[in-house]
Short mmCIF file of C-alpha atoms in Angstrom, two decimals:
data_model
loop_
_atom_site.label_atom_id
_atom_site.label_comp_id
_atom_site.label_asym_id
_atom_site.label_seq_id
_atom_site.Cartn_x
_atom_site.Cartn_y
_atom_site.Cartn_z
CA MET P 8 0.00 0.00 0.00
CA GLY P 9 1.35 3.42 -0.91
CA THR P 10 2.27 6.19 1.49
CA THR P 11 1.02 9.20 -0.47
CA GLN P 12 1.16 12.33 1.65
CA LEU P 13 -2.10 14.21 1.48
CA GLU P 14 -1.07 17.61 2.81
CA SER P 15 -1.09 19.52 -0.46
CA VAL P 16 -4.50 18.44 -1.79
CA PRO P 17 -7.21 21.15 -1.85
CA GLU P 18 -10.28 18.83 -1.62
CA PRO P 19 -11.28 17.47 1.82
CA LYS P 20 -8.52 15.19 3.06
CA TYR P 21 -10.86 12.34 3.88
CA TRP P 22 -12.22 12.48 0.37
CA HIS P 23 -8.87 12.19 -1.30
CA LEU P 24 -7.83 9.53 1.20
CA LYS P 25 -10.98 7.60 0.32
CA THR P 26 -9.97 7.57 -3.34
CA VAL P 27 -6.42 6.48 -2.54
CA LEU P 28 -7.67 3.80 -0.15
CA GLY P 29 -10.21 2.63 -2.72
CA GLU P 30 -7.47 2.18 -5.29
CA ALA P 31 -5.42 0.24 -2.77
CA LEU P 32 -8.40 -2.03 -2.11
CA ASP P 33 -8.66 -2.71 -5.84
CA SER P 34 -5.02 -3.45 -6.38
CA GLU P 35 -3.73 -4.99 -3.17
CA PHE P 36 -6.57 -6.58 -1.25
CA THR P 37 -8.96 -9.43 -1.86
CA VAL P 38 -12.55 -9.82 -0.71
CA GLY P 39 -12.77 -10.81 2.95
CA GLU P 40 -9.25 -9.66 3.77
CA ILE P 41 -8.87 -7.81 7.07
CA LEU P 42 -7.51 -4.28 6.85
CA PRO P 43 -4.56 -3.20 9.04
CA ASN P 44 -5.67 -1.41 12.21
CA GLU P 45 -6.54 2.27 12.22
CA ARG P 46 -3.32 3.38 13.85
CA ASP P 47 -1.17 1.64 11.23
CA LEU P 48 -3.31 2.85 8.35
CA ALA P 49 -3.28 6.45 9.61
CA ALA P 50 0.50 6.34 9.98
CA ARG P 51 1.00 4.85 6.54
CA PHE P 52 -1.06 7.52 4.80
CA GLY P 53 0.18 10.33 7.00
CA VAL P 54 -3.27 11.39 8.21
CA ALA P 55 -4.95 11.87 11.57
CA ARG P 56 -7.06 8.98 12.78
CA ALA P 57 -10.19 11.15 12.57
CA THR P 58 -9.50 11.67 8.86
CA LEU P 59 -8.90 7.97 8.37
CA ARG P 60 -12.17 7.13 10.11
CA GLN P 61 -14.08 9.51 7.83
CA ALA P 62 -12.59 7.84 4.77
CA LEU P 63 -13.40 4.38 6.13
CA GLU P 64 -16.98 5.51 6.78
CA GLN P 65 -17.26 6.64 3.16
CA LEU P 66 -16.02 3.30 1.89
CA GLU P 67 -18.45 1.55 4.20
CA LEU P 68 -21.32 3.68 2.79
CA GLU P 69 -20.29 2.63 -0.69
CA GLY P 70 -20.32 -1.02 0.32
CA ARG P 71 -16.60 -1.51 -0.21
CA LEU P 72 -15.76 -2.18 3.44
CA GLN P 73 -17.59 -4.02 6.16
CA ARG P 74 -17.05 -3.45 9.84
CA ARG P 75 -17.72 -6.62 11.74
CA ARG P 76 -17.67 -6.89 15.49
CA GLY P 77 -14.89 -9.09 16.77
CA VAL P 78 -13.33 -9.30 13.32
CA GLY P 79 -12.37 -5.79 12.28
CA THR P 80 -12.74 -4.01 8.97
CA THR P 81 -12.79 -6.32 5.98
CA VAL P 82 -12.98 -5.85 2.22
CA ALA P 83 -16.61 -6.39 1.26
CA PRO P 84 -17.76 -8.66 -1.54
CA PRO P 85 -19.72 -6.93 -4.31
CA ARG P 86 -23.27 -6.12 -3.27
CA MET P 87 -25.96 -8.64 -4.10
CA GLY P 88 -28.60 -7.68 -6.60
CA VAL P 89 -31.95 -8.27 -4.87
CA GLU P 90 -35.08 -8.10 -7.00
CA VAL P 91 -37.62 -5.69 -5.51
CA GLY P 92 -39.88 -4.56 -8.33
CA PRO P 93 -41.24 -7.65 -10.05
CA ALA P 94 -41.92 -7.57 -13.77
CA GLN P 95 -45.53 -8.51 -13.09
CA ASN P 96 -47.64 -7.30 -10.20
CA ALA P 97 -48.07 -10.07 -7.68
CA TRP P 98 -49.36 -10.46 -4.15
CA PRO P 99 -46.79 -11.03 -1.41
CA GLY P 100 -46.06 -14.76 -1.16
CA GLU P 101 -47.20 -15.59 -4.67
CA THR P 102 -43.92 -15.56 -6.52
CA ASP P 103 -41.42 -14.14 -4.05
CA ASP P 104 -38.78 -15.77 -1.89
CA TRP P 105 -39.82 -14.38 1.50
CA GLN P 106 -40.32 -16.66 4.48
CA PRO P 107 -43.36 -15.97 6.67
CA ALA P 108 -42.32 -15.95 10.33
CA ASP P 109 -45.24 -14.71 12.33
CA CYS P 110 -48.54 -12.87 12.33
CA VAL P 111 -50.14 -10.76 15.04
CA GLN P 112 -53.17 -8.51 15.26
CA THR P 113 -52.04 -5.00 16.05
CA ALA P 114 -52.91 -1.34 15.74
CA PRO P 115 -51.12 0.03 12.68
CA PRO P 116 -48.49 2.78 13.08
CA ALA P 117 -49.97 6.16 12.17
CA ALA P 118 -48.09 6.40 8.86
CA VAL P 119 -49.27 2.93 7.81
CA ALA P 120 -52.85 3.68 8.86
CA LYS P 121 -52.72 6.76 6.64
CA LEU P 122 -51.57 4.71 3.66
CA LEU P 123 -54.27 2.12 4.33
CA GLY P 124 -56.89 4.80 4.81
CA CYS P 125 -57.92 3.35 8.16
CA GLY P 126 -57.78 4.57 11.75
CA THR P 127 -54.89 3.79 14.09
CA GLN P 128 -57.34 2.01 16.37
CA GLU P 129 -58.55 -0.37 13.68
CA PRO P 130 -56.75 -3.70 14.13
CA VAL P 131 -54.75 -5.03 11.20
CA HIS P 132 -52.92 -8.29 10.64
CA ALA P 133 -49.17 -7.68 10.78
CA VAL P 134 -47.33 -10.45 8.97
CA ARG P 135 -43.60 -10.58 9.67
CA ARG P 136 -41.49 -12.11 6.93
CA SER P 137 -37.80 -12.45 6.27
CA ARG P 138 -35.79 -12.77 3.12
CA VAL P 139 -32.55 -14.67 2.78
CA SER P 140 -30.28 -14.48 -0.24
CA GLY P 141 -27.00 -16.33 -0.70
CA GLY P 142 -27.32 -17.70 2.83
CA GLN P 143 -27.48 -14.21 4.36
CA PRO P 144 -30.43 -12.31 5.80
CA VAL P 145 -31.05 -9.41 3.42
CA ALA P 146 -34.42 -8.03 4.46
CA ALA P 147 -37.10 -8.00 7.13
CA GLU P 148 -40.69 -7.08 6.32
CA LEU P 149 -43.85 -6.13 8.11
CA LEU P 150 -46.88 -6.59 5.89
CA TYR P 151 -49.97 -4.82 7.18
CA VAL P 152 -53.30 -6.30 6.07
CA PRO P 153 -56.56 -4.75 7.29
CA ALA P 154 -59.12 -7.27 8.52
CA ALA P 155 -61.45 -5.94 5.81
CA SER P 156 -59.06 -7.21 3.11
CA VAL P 157 -59.26 -10.79 4.37
CA PRO P 158 -62.84 -11.15 5.67
CA GLU P 159 -62.80 -14.95 5.55
CA LEU P 160 -59.77 -15.21 7.78
CA SER P 161 -61.59 -15.18 11.12
CA ALA P 162 -63.05 -18.57 10.29
CA ILE P 163 -59.59 -20.12 10.19
CA GLU P 164 -58.37 -21.30 13.53
CA THR P 165 -54.64 -20.66 13.47
CA PRO P 166 -53.75 -18.46 16.41
CA GLY P 167 -50.33 -17.22 15.21
CA GLY P 168 -46.93 -18.12 13.88
CA PRO P 169 -45.99 -19.02 10.30
CA ALA P 170 -49.26 -20.93 9.71
CA ARG P 171 -51.29 -17.86 10.54
CA ALA P 172 -49.01 -15.72 8.34
CA ARG P 173 -49.52 -18.12 5.43
CA ALA P 174 -53.28 -18.07 5.98
CA VAL P 175 -53.34 -14.26 5.73
CA LEU P 176 -51.25 -14.36 2.54
CA ARG P 177 -53.52 -17.03 1.06
CA GLU P 178 -56.67 -15.01 1.80
CA LEU P 179 -55.04 -11.87 0.39
CA GLY P 180 -54.27 -13.82 -2.80
CA ARG P 181 -58.00 -14.37 -3.35
CA LEU P 182 -58.46 -10.66 -4.13
CA GLY P 183 -57.93 -9.41 -7.67
CA LEU P 184 -54.70 -7.38 -7.54
CA GLU P 185 -55.22 -4.11 -9.39
CA GLY P 186 -51.75 -2.66 -9.02
CA GLU P 187 -48.92 -1.80 -6.69
CA ASP P 188 -46.46 1.01 -6.18
CA ARG P 189 -43.32 1.46 -4.18
CA ALA P 190 -41.08 4.00 -2.55
CA VAL P 191 -37.45 3.58 -1.54
CA GLU P 192 -35.73 5.74 1.04
CA LEU P 193 -32.81 5.75 3.43
CA GLY P 194 -33.53 4.79 7.02
CA SER P 195 -31.99 3.37 10.15
CA ALA P 196 -32.65 -0.18 11.33
CA ARG P 197 -35.17 -0.58 14.14
CA ALA P 198 -34.00 -2.77 16.99
CA ASP P 199 -36.11 -5.80 16.01
CA ASP P 200 -35.22 -5.56 12.31
CA ALA P 201 -31.55 -5.03 13.14
CA LYS P 202 -31.51 -8.25 15.14
CA GLN P 203 -33.14 -10.15 12.30
CA LEU P 204 -30.64 -8.68 9.83
CA ASP P 205 -27.58 -9.27 12.04
CA ARG P 206 -26.88 -5.54 12.27
CA LEU P 207 -26.70 -3.01 15.09
CA PRO P 208 -29.80 -0.91 15.75
CA GLY P 209 -29.56 2.28 13.73
CA ALA P 210 -27.44 0.82 10.91
CA PRO P 211 -28.24 2.45 7.54
CA VAL P 212 -30.95 0.52 5.72
CA LEU P 213 -33.04 0.93 2.60
CA LEU P 214 -36.73 1.10 3.41
CA VAL P 215 -39.06 -0.13 0.70
CA THR P 216 -42.72 0.72 1.17
CA THR P 217 -45.16 -1.05 -1.15
CA ARG P 218 -48.87 -0.40 -1.52
CA TYR P 219 -51.04 -3.17 -2.97
CA PHE P 220 -54.31 -2.08 -4.55
CA ALA P 221 -57.48 -4.18 -4.84
CA GLN P 222 -61.19 -3.43 -4.94
CA GLY P 223 -60.44 0.23 -5.56
CA ARG P 224 -58.47 0.78 -2.38
CA THR P 225 -55.19 -0.03 -0.63
CA ALA P 226 -55.57 -3.67 0.42
CA ALA P 227 -52.17 -4.09 2.06
CA VAL P 228 -49.02 -2.15 2.86
CA SER P 229 -45.56 -3.67 3.14
CA VAL P 230 -42.66 -1.98 4.92
CA ALA P 231 -39.48 -3.88 4.10
CA THR P 232 -36.08 -3.10 5.60
CA TYR P 233 -33.14 -4.07 3.38
CA ARG P 234 -29.52 -4.16 4.46
CA ALA P 235 -27.92 -1.19 2.73
CA ASP P 236 -24.41 -2.55 3.12
CA THR P 237 -24.86 -5.79 1.20
CA CYS P 238 -27.85 -5.16 -1.08
CA ARG P 239 -28.44 -3.43 -4.36
CA LEU P 240 -32.17 -3.27 -5.04
CA THR P 241 -33.11 -4.13 -8.61
CA PHE P 242 -36.21 -3.18 -10.55
CA GLY P 243 -37.20 -4.65 -13.89
CA ASP P 244 -36.80 -7.83 -15.88
CA SER P 245 -33.08 -8.03 -16.35
CA GLY P 246 -32.35 -8.23 -12.69
CA ASP P 247 -28.76 -7.63 -11.92
CA VAL P 248 -27.32 -4.23 -12.74
CA GLN P 249 -24.00 -3.79 -11.05
CA ILE P 250 -22.18 -0.52 -10.78
CA ASP P 251 -19.45 0.70 -8.51
CA HIS P 252 -19.89 4.40 -9.25
CA GLY P 253 -16.83 4.62 -11.39
CA GLN P 254 -14.61 2.14 -9.64
CA GLU P 255 -13.84 -1.36 -10.66
CA ARG P 256 -13.78 -3.89 -7.92
CA ARG P 257 -11.79 -7.05 -7.71
CA ALA P 258 -14.02 -9.91 -6.58
CA SER P 259 -11.43 -12.63 -6.41
CA MET I 20 -38.98 18.69 26.23
CA GLY I 21 -38.86 15.88 28.81
CA THR I 22 -35.89 14.92 30.93
CA THR I 23 -36.27 11.14 30.96
CA GLN I 24 -33.24 9.49 32.52
CA LEU I 25 -32.02 6.68 30.33
CA GLU I 26 -29.83 4.78 32.80
CA SER I 27 -32.13 1.82 33.37
CA VAL I 28 -32.95 0.95 29.76
CA PRO I 29 -31.44 -2.30 28.42
CA GLU I 30 -31.39 -1.37 24.69
CA PRO I 31 -28.56 0.85 23.38
CA LYS I 32 -28.86 4.26 24.99
CA TYR I 33 -28.66 6.14 21.73
CA TRP I 34 -31.49 4.04 20.37
CA HIS I 35 -33.84 4.82 23.21
CA LEU I 36 -32.76 8.45 23.14
CA LYS I 37 -33.55 8.54 19.43
CA THR I 38 -37.10 7.39 20.15
CA VAL I 39 -37.56 9.93 22.94
CA LEU I 40 -36.10 12.71 20.80
CA GLY I 41 -38.29 11.67 17.87
CA GLU I 42 -41.38 11.95 20.04
CA ALA I 43 -40.26 15.38 21.20
CA LEU I 44 -39.83 16.45 17.57
CA ASP I 45 -43.40 15.34 16.87
CA SER I 46 -44.95 17.06 19.81
CA GLU I 47 -42.90 20.16 20.51
CA PHE I 48 -41.10 21.25 17.36
CA THR I 49 -42.15 22.50 13.97
CA VAL I 50 -40.46 22.02 10.61
CA GLY I 51 -37.45 24.30 10.19
CA GLU I 52 -37.07 24.96 13.89
CA ILE I 53 -33.49 24.94 15.18
CA LEU I 54 -32.72 22.41 17.91
CA PRO I 55 -30.99 23.52 21.12
CA ASN I 56 -27.23 22.97 21.05
CA GLU I 57 -25.69 19.59 21.81
CA ARG I 58 -24.52 20.51 25.28
CA ASP I 59 -27.98 21.64 26.37
CA LEU I 60 -29.68 18.64 24.80
CA ALA I 61 -27.24 16.20 26.40
CA ALA I 62 -27.75 17.81 29.79
CA ARG I 63 -31.52 17.78 29.45
CA PHE I 64 -31.70 14.08 28.62
CA GLY I 65 -28.95 13.11 31.05
CA VAL I 66 -26.73 11.50 28.42
CA ALA I 67 -23.15 11.90 27.26
CA ARG I 68 -22.63 14.05 24.19
CA ALA I 69 -21.36 11.02 22.26
CA THR I 70 -24.67 9.28 22.92
CA LEU I 71 -26.59 12.36 21.88
CA ARG I 72 -24.60 12.61 18.66
CA GLN I 73 -25.37 8.99 17.80
CA ALA I 74 -29.08 9.63 18.29
CA LEU I 75 -28.93 12.79 16.17
CA GLU I 76 -27.16 10.83 13.44
CA GLN I 77 -29.96 8.25 13.47
CA LEU I 78 -32.59 10.94 13.12
CA GLU I 79 -30.60 12.47 10.29
CA LEU I 80 -30.46 9.07 8.52
CA GLU I 81 -34.22 8.85 8.86
CA GLY I 82 -34.65 12.28 7.32
CA ARG I 83 -36.10 13.84 10.45
CA LEU I 84 -33.25 16.23 11.13
CA GLN I 85 -31.03 18.25 8.82
CA ARG I 86 -27.60 19.51 9.72
CA ARG I 87 -26.91 22.72 7.87
CA ARG I 88 -23.63 24.53 7.98
CA GLY I 89 -23.88 27.93 9.62
CA VAL I 90 -27.41 27.21 10.81
CA GLY I 91 -27.29 24.19 13.10
CA THR I 92 -29.55 21.20 13.37
CA THR I 93 -33.10 21.82 12.19
CA VAL I 94 -36.28 19.79 12.05
CA ALA I 95 -36.56 18.51 8.47
CA PRO I 96 -39.67 18.80 6.34
CA PRO I 97 -41.12 15.45 5.15
CA ARG I 98 -39.10 13.93 2.34
CA MET I 99 -40.20 14.68 -1.20
CA GLY I 100 -41.53 11.84 -3.29
CA VAL I 101 -39.46 11.86 -6.51
CA GLU I 102 -40.64 9.65 -9.37
CA VAL I 103 -37.86 7.36 -10.58
CA GLY I 104 -39.52 4.40 -12.26
CA PRO I 105 -41.90 5.73 -14.89
CA ALA I 106 -45.09 3.82 -15.63
CA GLN I 107 -44.03 3.57 -19.26
CA ASN I 108 -40.52 3.02 -20.55
CA ALA I 109 -39.17 6.25 -21.98
CA TRP I 110 -35.83 7.59 -23.16
CA PRO I 111 -34.15 10.17 -20.95
CA GLY I 112 -35.44 13.62 -21.86
CA GLU I 113 -38.68 12.40 -23.41
CA THR I 114 -41.04 12.79 -20.48
CA ASP I 115 -38.84 13.58 -17.52
CA ASP I 116 -38.05 16.81 -15.72
CA TRP I 117 -34.25 16.71 -15.93
CA GLN I 118 -32.29 19.69 -17.20
CA PRO I 119 -29.39 18.94 -19.56
CA ALA I 120 -26.32 20.87 -18.45
CA ASP I 121 -23.40 19.62 -20.47
CA CYS I 122 -22.00 16.90 -22.69
CA VAL I 123 -18.44 15.73 -23.11
CA GLN I 124 -16.75 12.85 -24.90
CA THR I 125 -14.99 10.69 -22.36
CA ALA I 126 -13.73 7.19 -21.64
CA PRO I 127 -16.40 5.42 -19.56
CA PRO I 128 -15.60 4.29 -16.01
CA ALA I 129 -14.84 0.56 -15.96
CA ALA I 130 -18.15 -0.38 -14.31
CA VAL I 131 -20.14 1.62 -16.89
CA ALA I 132 -18.13 0.14 -19.77
CA LYS I 133 -19.03 -3.30 -18.44
CA LEU I 134 -22.73 -2.45 -18.41
CA LEU I 135 -22.48 -1.01 -21.91
CA GLY I 136 -20.50 -3.99 -23.14
CA CYS I 137 -17.78 -1.74 -24.53
CA GLY I 138 -14.13 -1.18 -23.73
CA THR I 139 -12.91 1.52 -21.34
CA GLN I 140 -10.96 3.08 -24.21
CA GLU I 141 -14.02 3.45 -26.43
CA PRO I 142 -15.22 7.07 -26.17
CA VAL I 143 -18.80 7.67 -25.05
CA HIS I 144 -20.91 10.79 -24.79
CA ALA I 145 -21.37 11.70 -21.13
CA VAL I 146 -24.42 13.92 -20.71
CA ARG I 147 -24.65 15.67 -17.37
CA ARG I 148 -28.15 16.54 -16.24
CA SER I 149 -29.68 17.89 -13.06
CA ARG I 150 -33.07 17.56 -11.53
CA VAL I 151 -34.77 20.18 -9.40
CA SER I 152 -37.92 19.57 -7.40
CA GLY I 153 -39.72 22.09 -5.23
CA GLY I 154 -36.96 24.62 -5.95
CA GLN I 155 -34.27 22.32 -4.55
CA PRO I 156 -31.64 20.27 -6.36
CA VAL I 157 -32.59 16.63 -5.80
CA ALA I 158 -30.41 14.69 -8.20
CA ALA I 159 -27.40 14.83 -10.51
CA GLU I 160 -27.01 12.42 -13.40
CA LEU I 161 -24.36 11.23 -15.79
CA LEU I 162 -25.89 9.56 -18.82
CA TYR I 163 -23.38 7.52 -20.83
CA VAL I 164 -24.23 7.05 -24.51
CA PRO I 165 -21.84 5.09 -26.75
CA ALA I 166 -21.11 6.77 -30.06
CA ALA I 167 -22.57 3.67 -31.76
CA SER I 168 -25.99 4.45 -30.23
CA VAL I 169 -26.12 7.88 -31.89
CA PRO I 170 -24.31 7.41 -35.23
CA GLU I 171 -25.83 10.54 -36.80
CA LEU I 172 -24.55 12.80 -34.07
CA SER I 173 -21.11 13.52 -35.52
CA ALA I 174 -22.79 15.44 -38.32
CA ILE I 175 -24.21 17.94 -35.84
CA GLU I 176 -21.92 20.83 -35.10
CA THR I 177 -22.53 21.60 -31.45
CA PRO I 178 -19.27 21.37 -29.57
CA GLY I 179 -20.62 21.06 -26.02
CA GLY I 180 -22.91 22.49 -23.38
CA PRO I 181 -26.67 22.05 -23.06
CA ALA I 182 -27.20 22.19 -26.84
CA ARG I 183 -24.87 19.26 -27.37
CA ALA I 184 -26.57 17.38 -24.50
CA ARG I 185 -29.96 17.93 -26.10
CA ALA I 186 -28.64 16.78 -29.46
CA VAL I 187 -27.45 13.49 -27.92
CA LEU I 188 -30.82 12.98 -26.22
CA ARG I 189 -32.66 13.72 -29.45
CA GLU I 190 -30.56 11.23 -31.43
CA LEU I 191 -31.03 8.63 -28.70
CA GLY I 192 -34.77 9.16 -28.97
CA ARG I 193 -34.67 7.99 -32.60
CA LEU I 194 -33.93 4.44 -31.48
CA GLY I 195 -36.76 2.09 -30.63
CA LEU I 196 -36.61 1.64 -26.85
CA GLU I 197 -36.98 -2.04 -26.01
CA GLY I 198 -36.87 -1.81 -22.25
CA GLU I 199 -35.07 -0.51 -19.21
CA ASP I 200 -34.10 -1.71 -15.78
CA ARG I 201 -32.80 -0.09 -12.67
CA ALA I 202 -30.87 -0.69 -9.49
CA VAL I 203 -30.91 1.42 -6.32
CA GLU I 204 -28.16 1.36 -3.75
CA LEU I 205 -26.63 3.42 -0.98
CA GLY I 206 -23.58 5.47 -1.88
CA SER I 207 -21.61 8.55 -0.93
CA ALA I 208 -21.69 11.75 -2.96
CA ARG I 209 -18.75 12.34 -5.29
CA ALA I 210 -17.22 15.81 -5.04
CA ASP I 211 -18.78 17.12 -8.28
CA ASP I 212 -22.22 15.69 -7.54
CA ALA I 213 -22.06 16.93 -3.95
CA LYS I 214 -21.45 20.46 -5.19
CA GLN I 215 -24.36 20.24 -7.59
CA LEU I 216 -26.60 18.89 -4.81
CA ASP I 217 -25.50 21.42 -2.20
CA ARG I 218 -24.06 18.69 0.03
CA LEU I 219 -20.63 17.86 1.40
CA PRO I 220 -18.59 15.28 -0.50
CA GLY I 221 -19.30 11.88 0.98
CA ALA I 222 -22.84 12.64 2.15
CA PRO I 223 -25.12 9.58 1.95
CA VAL I 224 -26.88 9.42 -1.40
CA LEU I 225 -29.10 6.99 -3.26
CA LEU I 226 -27.49 5.84 -6.50
CA VAL I 227 -29.90 4.86 -9.24
CA THR I 228 -28.36 3.02 -12.18
CA THR I 229 -30.59 2.61 -15.24
CA ARG I 230 -29.87 0.57 -18.35
CA TYR I 231 -31.73 1.45 -21.56
CA PHE I 232 -32.05 -1.32 -24.13
CA ALA I 233 -32.39 -0.88 -27.89
CA GLN I 234 -31.39 -2.89 -30.93
CA GLY I 235 -30.77 -5.92 -28.74
CA ARG I 236 -28.12 -4.30 -26.58
CA THR I 237 -27.56 -1.67 -23.88
CA ALA I 238 -27.87 1.64 -25.71
CA ALA I 239 -27.27 3.93 -22.73
CA VAL I 240 -26.52 3.81 -19.00
CA SER I 241 -27.58 6.46 -16.52
CA VAL I 242 -25.97 6.87 -13.09
CA ALA I 243 -28.10 9.26 -11.05
CA THR I 244 -27.20 10.48 -7.58
CA TYR I 245 -30.20 11.42 -5.44
CA ARG I 246 -30.03 13.28 -2.14
CA ALA I 247 -30.88 10.67 0.48
CA ASP I 248 -31.78 13.25 3.11
CA THR I 249 -34.60 14.96 1.25
CA CYS I 250 -35.78 12.38 -1.31
CA ARG I 251 -37.98 9.34 -1.26
CA LEU I 252 -37.73 7.56 -4.61
CA THR I 253 -41.07 6.41 -5.98
CA PHE I 254 -41.80 3.66 -8.47
CA GLY I 255 -45.14 3.11 -10.15
CA ASP I 256 -48.20 5.06 -11.21
CA SER I 257 -49.49 6.40 -7.97
CA GLY I 258 -46.42 8.38 -7.23
CA ASP I 259 -46.28 9.51 -3.71
CA VAL I 260 -46.08 6.88 -1.00
CA GLN I 261 -45.11 8.45 2.26
CA ILE I 262 -44.06 6.56 5.30
CA ASP I 263 -42.15 7.52 8.40
CA HIS I 264 -41.39 3.99 9.54
CA GLY I 265 -43.94 4.04 12.30
CA GLN I 266 -43.74 7.65 13.31
CA GLU I 267 -46.10 10.41 12.47
CA ARG I 268 -44.50 13.69 11.62
CA ARG I 269 -45.87 17.13 12.09
CA ALA I 270 -45.44 19.14 8.89
CA SER I 271 -46.80 22.43 10.09
#
């Protein structure tokens, strides 16, 4: 790894350092390799540790480094392409690879109630699902289904758990799906989602909110939390677009 | 604002503090209001400043706070819904609200060359565009168009600037668009994009990579950098899904 001195560069030091470090990752490190410790790295590049940390944070944001407790900072594998927007509209559970984990009756959060057009006191079924890709947890979802969307459900005697979750999904599938839309935004992992995703609470995540329309109204709302460090969300038929924002990465 | 002591809570302190602070934002603050300084806030909630900073960072990730140089930390307005996935496939410039700013001939970054299926030495047209919504810059784009996609262009004598950019878009529009796909991932703002977006280099951004297909191959690749603090990317007809991940926000 080089020892470029950064004193004379007009742009923010951490920014230039990030570029230099990124090039070193490309040329000298392999995926999974542990980086030298912060003190050594800072000394080698002739920067303060605060500057080094900023650069490492940048590279973490870009998915090039992973910080893992008890391991240290490692070179991250390329992000996984995870299909989010299916080519065809489909109900949750019909064609996707999510695993239903649980289902409870609950009062919807205010923002979800607004999307569903119901009151916050009106109980909804909250189906919790998880998605695993390449052996790793990539997303956690809460799917909110108003009782009115699955009127036949009360007749089914499954009190909770995956069986109940599957029953809600099955009943939902009986409705004619008229359309769906989505929004993606940056968020921080809630404690329960973080645990499911093997992250610390507050880690950056990509929140995907999907509305499912049937019978002229919003029949269900999904709030899915994707790991932002390992996932690239894909939309459309062709699936796997990979870009490193101008940098080539060595995935050896 | 309350003075809840956080000593006895088992979850990470910053996490609980984030929740308490979030509730205070809902009930006691209005959009645009400046928060008290860190020392006062830390004292009020009985936490160390490091803990307070972690909680503020979380709320910033969630788009509830904005840190603005020379102003301080303010309560953020709700994120803007910005349409990214059009209902119908369309070439850039056909139906969108981007402003062409410039166009240069350049060698494509390695990752873009890979998506285009061309070599890194093959010159491409790089069209720079910007997108403004509600009077604010929300995104900066580089659209890479191989010379082979716009063979008639060389005959047009516009050396650069917006006119050249528009000429490339017009020529691109002559091709029959066969489809497009997209990927969304977390990134950090490059220096030039950051400037255009009124952010510091390295700020968290949402990178949207779009491939446009024509004549059986990838005819153009767009890499768009969206502000993650103010934008919620929407996909589908209905446009504006708004969710606060379980928290209602007062947009007064």
